[in-house]
Amino acid sequence: DQQVKQNSPSLSVQEGRISILNCDYTNSMFDYFLWYKKYPAEGPTFLISISSIKDKNEDGRFTVFLNKSAKHLSLHIVPSQPGDSAVYFCAASGGSGNTGKLIFGQGTTLQVKP
Amino acid sequence: DGGITQSPKYLFRKEGQNVTLSCEQNLNHDAMYWYRQDPGQGLRLIYYSQIVNDFQKGDIAEGYSVSREKKESFPLTVTSAQKNPTAFYLCASKPVFNYGYTFGSGTRLTVV
């Protein structure tokens, strides 16, 4: 049972435009959400996070939006740059017997074209 | 400089052999995790440990084993019972009262 889903395996945008990456979850007990960025043959690096008590968090070009009623979050990158080309994973934490483990989505490969 | 180190970066194993992947951290983090990445499947949790001398199975623990004898170290053994071990393996750690992980750079295991 996939509790965190990223239904778009890939996304291609033009440099300077907005990139929107989406993530859906099924467990209403999740209370914290994170986005990680990963380059090939490297470990993921933390990008931005949001608590379930908020609906928006912004850090520079990156903004994460959380819609709890829809169990949906999205990552906006504005403006997109070629260096943003990577795989993006959303992750969720919380739920019953919370052990601090993160549940990851399948990832979305973003390509930003110059 | 604090961080988490995985070694080796690339590993080749013959079928039927056990192999151990190393994960060491000097961040003084209590919790450590092993994930496996396969194309199109994201990161799947193999084992995790929240404290020394204690660990729990994740979602895909079959064919794997771990130990946590020291806070800094969380090695993963891929046994011959693991039917499809070729994958990219990621180790991560975090403090107890924090949500975010710090990841290592990964080990690419290939069965030949």
XYZ file of C-alpha atoms in Angstrom:
226
model
C 0.000 0.000 0.000
C 1.661 3.166 -1.249
C 0.953 5.791 1.402
C 2.810 8.551 -0.442
C 2.395 8.857 -4.187
C 4.005 10.983 -6.834
C 1.953 10.192 -9.882
C 4.092 12.070 -12.397
C 7.319 10.177 -13.082
C 8.761 13.088 -15.029
C 8.314 16.779 -15.737
C 9.989 19.000 -18.295
C 9.919 22.814 -18.101
C 11.687 25.712 -19.743
C 14.285 27.682 -17.842
C 12.716 30.654 -16.072
C 9.247 29.110 -15.915
C 7.534 27.578 -12.905
C 7.957 23.912 -12.011
C 5.157 22.304 -10.020
C 5.728 18.891 -8.508
C 2.832 17.100 -6.880
C 2.481 14.559 -4.108
C -0.548 12.803 -2.604
C -0.797 10.873 0.627
C -3.360 8.592 2.196
C -2.550 8.575 5.916
C -4.271 11.468 7.690
C -1.992 10.958 10.691
C 1.058 12.259 8.812
C 2.075 15.498 10.502
C 5.240 16.571 8.702
C 6.204 16.599 5.069
C 9.551 17.058 3.371
C 10.949 17.412 -0.114
C 14.316 15.995 -1.061
C 16.342 16.532 -4.212
C 18.555 13.814 -5.630
C 21.193 13.788 -8.335
C 22.246 10.481 -9.958
C 24.605 8.333 -7.864
C 24.294 10.696 -4.895
C 22.281 10.710 -1.710
C 19.168 12.897 -1.458
C 19.569 16.338 0.056
C 16.917 18.139 2.067
C 15.137 20.921 0.229
C 12.154 22.213 2.189
C 9.574 20.977 4.683
C 6.181 21.838 6.091
C 4.314 21.003 9.247
C 0.691 19.935 9.058
C -0.312 23.024 11.046
C 0.713 25.212 8.112
C -0.494 25.413 4.551
C 2.517 27.105 2.992
C 6.241 27.365 3.531
C 8.610 29.382 1.415
C 12.390 29.355 1.042
C 13.811 31.427 -1.749
C 12.722 29.991 -5.091
C 11.033 27.028 -3.410
C 7.530 26.993 -1.937
C 5.656 24.024 -0.582
C 1.868 24.074 -0.327
C -0.136 21.672 1.816
C -3.836 20.943 1.345
C -4.796 18.674 4.223
C -8.389 18.174 3.187
C -7.214 16.865 -0.172
C -4.200 15.103 1.322
C -2.074 16.805 -1.284
C 1.124 18.790 -1.293
C 3.018 20.489 -4.049
C 6.449 21.980 -4.555
C 6.759 25.124 -6.660
C 10.089 26.205 -8.076
C 10.160 29.730 -9.470
C 12.055 30.525 -11.591
C 13.318 27.121 -12.652
C 17.004 26.800 -13.446
C 18.932 24.068 -15.333
C 20.682 23.154 -12.067
C 17.288 22.186 -10.655
C 17.236 19.168 -12.970
C 17.148 16.199 -10.595
C 14.813 13.660 -9.039
C 12.518 15.106 -6.381
C 11.092 12.961 -3.620
C 8.344 13.942 -1.253
C 8.308 12.257 2.135
C 5.948 12.110 5.078
C 6.391 11.443 8.764
C 4.006 10.660 11.607
C 1.132 8.277 12.056
C 0.480 5.564 14.582
C 3.534 4.186 16.329
C 5.562 7.022 14.920
C 9.160 5.928 14.869
C 10.544 8.904 13.014
C 10.808 6.977 9.789
C 10.012 8.757 6.555
C 7.723 7.320 3.914
C 8.866 8.355 0.449
C 7.049 8.754 -2.821
C 8.338 7.240 -6.042
C 10.039 10.432 -7.141
C 9.567 12.843 -10.054
C 12.392 13.530 -12.477
C 12.506 17.229 -13.316
C 14.265 18.420 -16.435
C 14.762 22.145 -16.852
C 15.686 23.037 -20.417
C 17.909 26.054 -21.119
C 33.240 18.216 9.117
C 30.269 16.151 10.286
C 28.609 13.775 7.901
C 27.549 10.291 7.009
C 29.848 8.035 5.008
C 28.888 5.002 2.988
C 31.435 2.631 1.557
C 32.183 1.341 -0.928
C 30.553 3.498 -3.582
C 30.353 0.574 -6.013
C 30.199 -3.084 -5.069
C 29.990 -6.199 -7.178
C 28.835 -9.486 -5.727
C 28.593 -12.965 -7.116
C 25.327 -14.785 -6.715
C 25.181 -16.755 -3.488
C 27.560 -14.490 -1.606
C 26.832 -12.293 1.378
C 28.108 -8.750 1.272
C 28.218 -5.983 3.904
C 27.675 -2.302 3.198
C 29.226 0.154 5.587
C 27.529 3.244 7.052
C 29.299 5.525 9.525
C 28.157 8.885 10.897
C 29.878 11.441 13.110
C 26.823 13.633 13.593
C 25.970 12.140 16.984
C 22.583 11.127 15.593
C 20.647 8.502 17.493
C 18.537 7.082 14.668
C 19.857 5.426 11.524
C 18.062 4.020 8.501
C 18.722 1.899 5.421
C 16.759 2.467 2.239
C 16.889 0.875 -1.146
C 16.239 2.750 -4.379
C 14.965 1.025 -7.500
C 13.823 2.786 -10.677
C 10.194 3.895 -10.411
C 9.812 2.687 -6.837
C 11.280 5.478 -4.826
C 13.013 4.782 -1.549
C 11.921 1.738 0.400
C 12.852 1.187 4.031
C 14.888 -1.929 4.807
C 15.844 -1.570 8.485
C 16.093 1.193 11.046
C 17.562 1.702 14.474
C 16.616 4.343 16.987
C 19.148 3.380 19.630
C 22.280 1.303 20.039
C 21.707 -2.463 20.247
C 18.153 -2.145 18.941
C 16.758 -2.193 15.406
C 13.490 -2.879 13.605
C 12.501 -4.280 10.246
C 11.251 -1.924 7.615
C 9.007 -2.718 4.679
C 11.435 -4.927 2.739
C 13.698 -6.548 5.358
C 13.701 -10.065 3.902
C 17.176 -11.129 2.827
C 18.908 -8.383 4.793
C 20.433 -8.129 8.257
C 21.855 -5.266 10.334
C 23.649 -4.583 13.584
C 23.957 -1.474 15.758
C 26.784 -2.106 18.191
C 27.955 1.500 18.122
C 26.040 4.747 17.804
C 28.183 5.770 14.844
C 27.834 2.601 12.795
C 24.941 0.766 11.146
C 26.223 -1.852 8.660
C 23.840 -3.646 6.319
C 24.456 -7.221 5.177
C 22.836 -8.329 1.953
C 22.520 -12.080 2.229
C 22.243 -14.715 -0.466
C 18.548 -14.978 0.495
C 17.853 -11.575 -1.060
C 16.403 -12.487 -4.444
C 17.029 -9.245 -6.267
C 19.843 -7.390 -4.543
C 21.006 -5.216 -7.419
C 20.035 -1.679 -6.365
C 21.253 1.633 -4.993
C 21.450 1.536 -1.198
C 21.144 4.645 0.928
C 21.930 5.084 4.594
C 20.513 7.988 6.581
C 20.604 9.312 10.117
C 18.786 11.873 12.215
C 18.563 13.169 15.769
C 15.660 11.758 17.759
C 13.688 15.004 17.969
C 14.043 16.033 14.351
C 12.157 15.043 11.234
C 14.765 15.414 8.548
C 17.353 12.851 7.553
C 20.932 13.349 6.520
C 21.757 10.868 3.776
C 25.000 9.256 2.761
C 26.113 9.255 -0.855
C 24.946 5.689 -1.433
C 26.365 2.333 -2.508
C 25.565 0.827 -5.883
C 25.419 -2.958 -5.500
C 25.487 -5.120 -8.611
C 25.135 -8.897 -8.607
C 27.171 -10.529 -11.359
